[in-house]
Short mmCIF file of C-alpha atoms and ligand atoms in Angstrom, two decimals:
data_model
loop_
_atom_site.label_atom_id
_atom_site.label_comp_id
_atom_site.label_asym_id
_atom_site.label_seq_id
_atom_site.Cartn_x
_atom_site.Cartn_y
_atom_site.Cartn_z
CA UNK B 1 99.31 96.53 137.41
CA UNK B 2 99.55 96.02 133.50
CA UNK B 3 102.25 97.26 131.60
CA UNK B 4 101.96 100.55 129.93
CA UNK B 5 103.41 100.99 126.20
CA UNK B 6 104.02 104.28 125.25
CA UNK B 7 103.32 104.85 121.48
CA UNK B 8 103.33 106.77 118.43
CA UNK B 9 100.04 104.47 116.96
CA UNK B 10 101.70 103.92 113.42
CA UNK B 11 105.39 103.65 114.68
CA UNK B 12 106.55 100.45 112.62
CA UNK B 13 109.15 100.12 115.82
CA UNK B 14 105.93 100.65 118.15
CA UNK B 15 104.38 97.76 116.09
CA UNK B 16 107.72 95.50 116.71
CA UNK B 17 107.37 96.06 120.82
CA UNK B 18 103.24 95.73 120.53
CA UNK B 19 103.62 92.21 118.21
CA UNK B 20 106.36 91.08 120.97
CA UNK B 21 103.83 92.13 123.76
CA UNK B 22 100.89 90.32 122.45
CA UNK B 23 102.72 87.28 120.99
CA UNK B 24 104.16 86.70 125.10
CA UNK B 25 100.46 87.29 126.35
CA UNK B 26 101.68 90.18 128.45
CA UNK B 27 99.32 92.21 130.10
CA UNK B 28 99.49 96.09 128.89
CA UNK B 29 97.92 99.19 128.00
CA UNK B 30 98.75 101.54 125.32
CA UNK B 31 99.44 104.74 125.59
CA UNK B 32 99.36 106.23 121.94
CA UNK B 33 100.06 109.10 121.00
CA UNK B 34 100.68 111.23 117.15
CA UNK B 35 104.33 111.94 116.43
CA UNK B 36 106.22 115.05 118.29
CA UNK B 37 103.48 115.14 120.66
CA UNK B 38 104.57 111.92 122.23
CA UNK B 39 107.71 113.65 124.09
CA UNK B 40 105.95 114.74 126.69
CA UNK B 41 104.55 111.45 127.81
CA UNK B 42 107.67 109.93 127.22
CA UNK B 43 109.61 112.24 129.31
CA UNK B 44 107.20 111.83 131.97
CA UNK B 45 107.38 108.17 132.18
CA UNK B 46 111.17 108.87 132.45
CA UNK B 47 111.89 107.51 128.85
CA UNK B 48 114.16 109.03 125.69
CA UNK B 49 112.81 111.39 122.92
CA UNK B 50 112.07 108.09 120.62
CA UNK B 51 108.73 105.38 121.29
CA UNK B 52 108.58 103.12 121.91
CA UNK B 53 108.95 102.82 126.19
CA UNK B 54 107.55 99.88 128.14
CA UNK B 55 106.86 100.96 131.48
CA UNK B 56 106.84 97.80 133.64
CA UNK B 57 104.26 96.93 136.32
CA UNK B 58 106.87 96.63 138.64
CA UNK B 59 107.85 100.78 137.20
CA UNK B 60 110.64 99.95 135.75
CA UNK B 61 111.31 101.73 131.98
CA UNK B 62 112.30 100.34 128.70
CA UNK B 63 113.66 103.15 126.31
CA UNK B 64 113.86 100.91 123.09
CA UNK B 65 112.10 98.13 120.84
CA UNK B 66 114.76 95.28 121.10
CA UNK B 67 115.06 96.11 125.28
CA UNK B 68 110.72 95.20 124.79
CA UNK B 69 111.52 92.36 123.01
CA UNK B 70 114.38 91.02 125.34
CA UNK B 71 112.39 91.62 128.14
CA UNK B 72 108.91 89.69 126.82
CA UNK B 73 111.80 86.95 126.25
CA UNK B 74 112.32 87.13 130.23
CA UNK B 75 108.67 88.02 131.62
CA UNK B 76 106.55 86.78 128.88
CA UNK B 77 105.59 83.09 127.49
CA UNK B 78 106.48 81.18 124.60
CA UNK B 79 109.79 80.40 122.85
CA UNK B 80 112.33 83.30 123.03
CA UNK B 81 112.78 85.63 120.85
CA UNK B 82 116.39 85.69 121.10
CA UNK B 83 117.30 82.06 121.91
CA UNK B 84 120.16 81.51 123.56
CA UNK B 85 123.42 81.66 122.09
CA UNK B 86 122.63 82.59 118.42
CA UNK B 87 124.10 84.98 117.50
CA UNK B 88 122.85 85.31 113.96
CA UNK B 89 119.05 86.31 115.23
CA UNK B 90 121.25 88.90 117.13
CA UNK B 91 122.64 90.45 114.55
CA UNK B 92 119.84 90.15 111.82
CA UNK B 93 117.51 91.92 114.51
CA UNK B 94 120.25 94.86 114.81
CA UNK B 95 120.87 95.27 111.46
CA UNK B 96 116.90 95.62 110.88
CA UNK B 97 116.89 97.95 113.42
CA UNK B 98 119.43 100.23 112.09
CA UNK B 99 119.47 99.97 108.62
CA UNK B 100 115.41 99.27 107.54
CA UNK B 101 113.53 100.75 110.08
CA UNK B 102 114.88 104.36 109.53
CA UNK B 103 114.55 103.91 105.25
CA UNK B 104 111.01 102.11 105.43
CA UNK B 105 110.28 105.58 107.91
CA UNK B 106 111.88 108.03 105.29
CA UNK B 107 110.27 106.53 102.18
CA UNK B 108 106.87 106.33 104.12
CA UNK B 109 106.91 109.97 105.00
CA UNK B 110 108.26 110.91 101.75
CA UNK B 111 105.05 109.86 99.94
CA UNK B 112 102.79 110.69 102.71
CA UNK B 113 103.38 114.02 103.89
CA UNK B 114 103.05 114.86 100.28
CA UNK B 115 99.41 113.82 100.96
CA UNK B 116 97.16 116.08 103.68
CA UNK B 117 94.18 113.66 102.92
CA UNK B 118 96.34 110.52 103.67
CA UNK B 119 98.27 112.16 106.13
CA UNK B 120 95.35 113.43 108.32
CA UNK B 121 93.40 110.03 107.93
CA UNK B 122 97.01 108.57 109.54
CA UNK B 123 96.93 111.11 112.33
CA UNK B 124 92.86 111.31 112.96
CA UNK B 125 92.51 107.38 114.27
CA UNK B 126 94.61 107.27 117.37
CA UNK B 127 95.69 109.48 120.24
CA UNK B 128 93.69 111.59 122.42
CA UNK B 129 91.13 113.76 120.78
CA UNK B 130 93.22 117.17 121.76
CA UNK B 131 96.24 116.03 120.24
CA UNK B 132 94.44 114.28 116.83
CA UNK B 133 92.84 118.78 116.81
CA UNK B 134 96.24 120.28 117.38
CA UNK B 135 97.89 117.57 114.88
CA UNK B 136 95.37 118.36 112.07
CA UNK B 137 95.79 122.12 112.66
CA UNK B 138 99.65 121.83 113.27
CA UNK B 139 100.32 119.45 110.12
CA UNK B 140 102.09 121.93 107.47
CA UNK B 141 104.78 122.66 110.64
CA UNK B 142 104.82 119.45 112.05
CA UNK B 143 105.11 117.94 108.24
CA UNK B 144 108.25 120.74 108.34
CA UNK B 145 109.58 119.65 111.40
CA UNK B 146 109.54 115.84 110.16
CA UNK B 147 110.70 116.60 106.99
CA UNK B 148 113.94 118.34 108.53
CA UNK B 149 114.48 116.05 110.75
CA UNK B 150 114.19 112.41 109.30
CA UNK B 151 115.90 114.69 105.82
CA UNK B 152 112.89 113.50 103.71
CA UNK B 153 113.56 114.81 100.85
CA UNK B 154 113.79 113.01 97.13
CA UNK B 155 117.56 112.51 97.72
CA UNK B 156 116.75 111.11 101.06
CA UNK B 157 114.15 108.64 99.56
CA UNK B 158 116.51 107.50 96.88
CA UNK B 159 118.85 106.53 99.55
CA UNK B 160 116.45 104.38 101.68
CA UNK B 161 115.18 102.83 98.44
CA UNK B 162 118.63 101.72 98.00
CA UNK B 163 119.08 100.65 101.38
CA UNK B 164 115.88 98.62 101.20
CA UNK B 165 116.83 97.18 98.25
CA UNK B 166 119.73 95.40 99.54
CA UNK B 167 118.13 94.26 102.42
CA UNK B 168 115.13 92.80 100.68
CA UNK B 169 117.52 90.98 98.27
CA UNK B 170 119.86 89.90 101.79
CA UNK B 171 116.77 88.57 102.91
CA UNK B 172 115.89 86.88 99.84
CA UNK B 173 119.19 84.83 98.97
CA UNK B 174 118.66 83.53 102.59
CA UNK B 175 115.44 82.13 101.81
CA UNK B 176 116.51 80.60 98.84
CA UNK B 177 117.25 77.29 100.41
CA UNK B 178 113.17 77.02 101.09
CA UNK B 179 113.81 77.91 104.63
CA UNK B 180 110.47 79.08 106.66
CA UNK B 181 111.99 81.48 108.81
CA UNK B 182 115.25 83.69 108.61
CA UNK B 183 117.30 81.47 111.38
CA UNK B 184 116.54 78.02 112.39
CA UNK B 185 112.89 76.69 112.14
CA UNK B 186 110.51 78.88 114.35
CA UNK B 187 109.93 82.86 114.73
CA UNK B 188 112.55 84.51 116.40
CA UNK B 189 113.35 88.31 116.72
CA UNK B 190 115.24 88.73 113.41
CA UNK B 191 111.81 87.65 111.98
CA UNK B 192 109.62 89.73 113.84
CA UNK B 193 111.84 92.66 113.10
CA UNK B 194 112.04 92.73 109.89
CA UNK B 195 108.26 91.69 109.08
CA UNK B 196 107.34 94.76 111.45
CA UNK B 197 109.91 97.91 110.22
CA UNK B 198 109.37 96.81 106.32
CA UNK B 199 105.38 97.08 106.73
CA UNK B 200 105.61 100.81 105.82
CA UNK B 201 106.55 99.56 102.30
CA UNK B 202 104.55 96.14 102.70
CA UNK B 203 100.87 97.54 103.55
CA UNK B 204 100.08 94.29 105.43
CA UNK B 205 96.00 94.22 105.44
CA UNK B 206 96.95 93.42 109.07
CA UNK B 207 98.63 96.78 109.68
CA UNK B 208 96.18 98.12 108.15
CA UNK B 209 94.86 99.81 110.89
CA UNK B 210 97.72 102.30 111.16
CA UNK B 211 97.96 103.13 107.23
CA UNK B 212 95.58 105.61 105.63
CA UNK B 213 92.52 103.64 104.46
CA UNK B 214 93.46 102.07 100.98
CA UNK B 215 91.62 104.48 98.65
CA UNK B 216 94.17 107.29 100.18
CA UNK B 217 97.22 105.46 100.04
CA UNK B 218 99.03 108.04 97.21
CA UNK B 219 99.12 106.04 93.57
CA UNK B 220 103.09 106.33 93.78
CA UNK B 221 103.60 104.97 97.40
CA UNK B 222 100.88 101.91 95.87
CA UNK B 223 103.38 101.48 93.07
CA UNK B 224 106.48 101.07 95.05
CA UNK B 225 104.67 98.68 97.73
CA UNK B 226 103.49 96.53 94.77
CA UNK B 227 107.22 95.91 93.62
CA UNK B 228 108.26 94.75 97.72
CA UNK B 229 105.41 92.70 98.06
CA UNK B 230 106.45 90.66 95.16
CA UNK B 231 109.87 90.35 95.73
CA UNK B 232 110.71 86.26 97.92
CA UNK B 233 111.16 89.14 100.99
CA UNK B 234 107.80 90.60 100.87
CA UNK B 235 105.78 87.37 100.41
CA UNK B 236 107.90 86.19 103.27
CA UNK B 237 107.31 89.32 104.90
CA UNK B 238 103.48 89.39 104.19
CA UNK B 239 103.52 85.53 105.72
CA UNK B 240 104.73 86.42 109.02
CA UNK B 241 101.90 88.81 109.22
CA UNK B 242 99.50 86.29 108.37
CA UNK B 243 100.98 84.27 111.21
CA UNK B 244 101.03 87.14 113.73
N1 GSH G 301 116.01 102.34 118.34
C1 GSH G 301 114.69 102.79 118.70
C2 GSH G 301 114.11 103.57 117.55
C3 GSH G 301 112.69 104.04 117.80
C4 GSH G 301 112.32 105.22 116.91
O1 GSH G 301 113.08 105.67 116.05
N2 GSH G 301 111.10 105.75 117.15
C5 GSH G 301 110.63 106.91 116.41
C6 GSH G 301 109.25 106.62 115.85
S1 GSH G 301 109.35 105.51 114.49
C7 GSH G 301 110.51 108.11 117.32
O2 GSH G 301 109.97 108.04 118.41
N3 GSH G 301 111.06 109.25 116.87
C8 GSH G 301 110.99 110.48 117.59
C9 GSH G 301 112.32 111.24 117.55
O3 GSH G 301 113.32 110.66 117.10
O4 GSH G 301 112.35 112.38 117.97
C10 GSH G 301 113.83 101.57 119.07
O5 GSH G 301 114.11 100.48 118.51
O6 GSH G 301 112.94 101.69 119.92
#
């Protein structure tokens, strides 16, 4: 039986477990789903409120991205993610995870929601058909319920800018030295994680799947991606996508 991965499509942490999936050749479905309406399918599988969850062939379920990536390290092939004993990729990969994911998310919304054309062409491409009608008809309260929730407000957007800021220019100073990846001389997870939770300000072409087609992407949110990509974080960013 193939593994299932339950998704919100877009989900930059969705993207982390589905680049870990596909990078150990794992065999697995996805499940995807638009945001708010993927509780229901999560609690059925037995999982928290938050995708992504890896249900296992053999049934057993994963309730976050870094237990996906641990296990692919375990059931999957290649080099591991986390290789033993270094402790640096372990804490790069949490701080990602705490810190980046949720302001790259904030400052994402922030522009988008803004946006009904942009946000619809995010929410019309994957997802069953019932929940892409509800989601279109829903959007003013779900964009409500997401602004309230994730506090996206201008305020709130400052404050992730901020946060991204320092971790772009972390992630630069570490690359000064001409270094290819973030620790030691392959991929590991504190690569992965940060290429995949800073694509909401990146716009990799090869995300581009999940992003509202370029000509909708609001002028603003263009303008703020433009400055990341250029930074010695984005391009480095941008090249782990090209190596996906
Ligand atoms: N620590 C979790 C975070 C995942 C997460 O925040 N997922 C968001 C989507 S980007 C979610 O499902 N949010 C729904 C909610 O919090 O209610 C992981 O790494 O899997």
């Amino acid at each position: 039986m193939p593994a299932q991965l339950i998704t919100i499509a877009f989900s930059h942490y969705c993207e982390k477990a589905r680049w870990a999936l596909d990078r150990a050749d794992v065999d697995y479905v996805e499940d995807a789903h638009l945001p708010l309406f993927s509780y229901l399918p999560l609690r059925r599988a037995g999982a928290k409120r938050t995708a992504p969850a890896l249900v296992t062939g053999d049934g057993d379920v994963l309730v976050d991205s870094t237990d996906i990536l641990r296990w692919c390290d375990a059931h999957g092939r290649g080099e591991p993610l986390f290789p033993p004993g270094d402790d640096e990729v372990v804490a790069l990969e949490e701080e990602f995870d705490r810190h980046l994911g949720p302001a790259t998310r904030r400052l994402g919304y922030f522009f988008l929601l803004d946006d009904k054309r942009a946000t619809l062409d995010v929410m019309a491409k994957h997802g069953p058909r019932w929940e892409r009608v509800l989601g279109k008809l829903a959007r003013p309260l779900a964009a409500a319920m997401l602004r309230r929730g994730l506090r996206i407000d201008a305020a709130g957007a400052a404050r992730s800018r901020a946060v991204i800021d320092r971790t772009f220019s972390e992630v630069g100073e570490r690359l000064r030295d001409g270094r290819k990846y973030l620790c030691g001389d392959r991929l590991t997870a504190a690569d992965l994680t940060f290429a995949s939770l800073a694509a909401p300000v990146l716009l990799p072409d090869e995300y581009g799947e999940y992003l509202p087609r370029e000509e909708l992407v609001p002028p603003g949110f263009r303008e703020v991606s433009e400055t990341y990509r250029a930074t010695p974080a984005g391009q480095y960013g941008l090249r782990m996508y090209l190596e996906r």
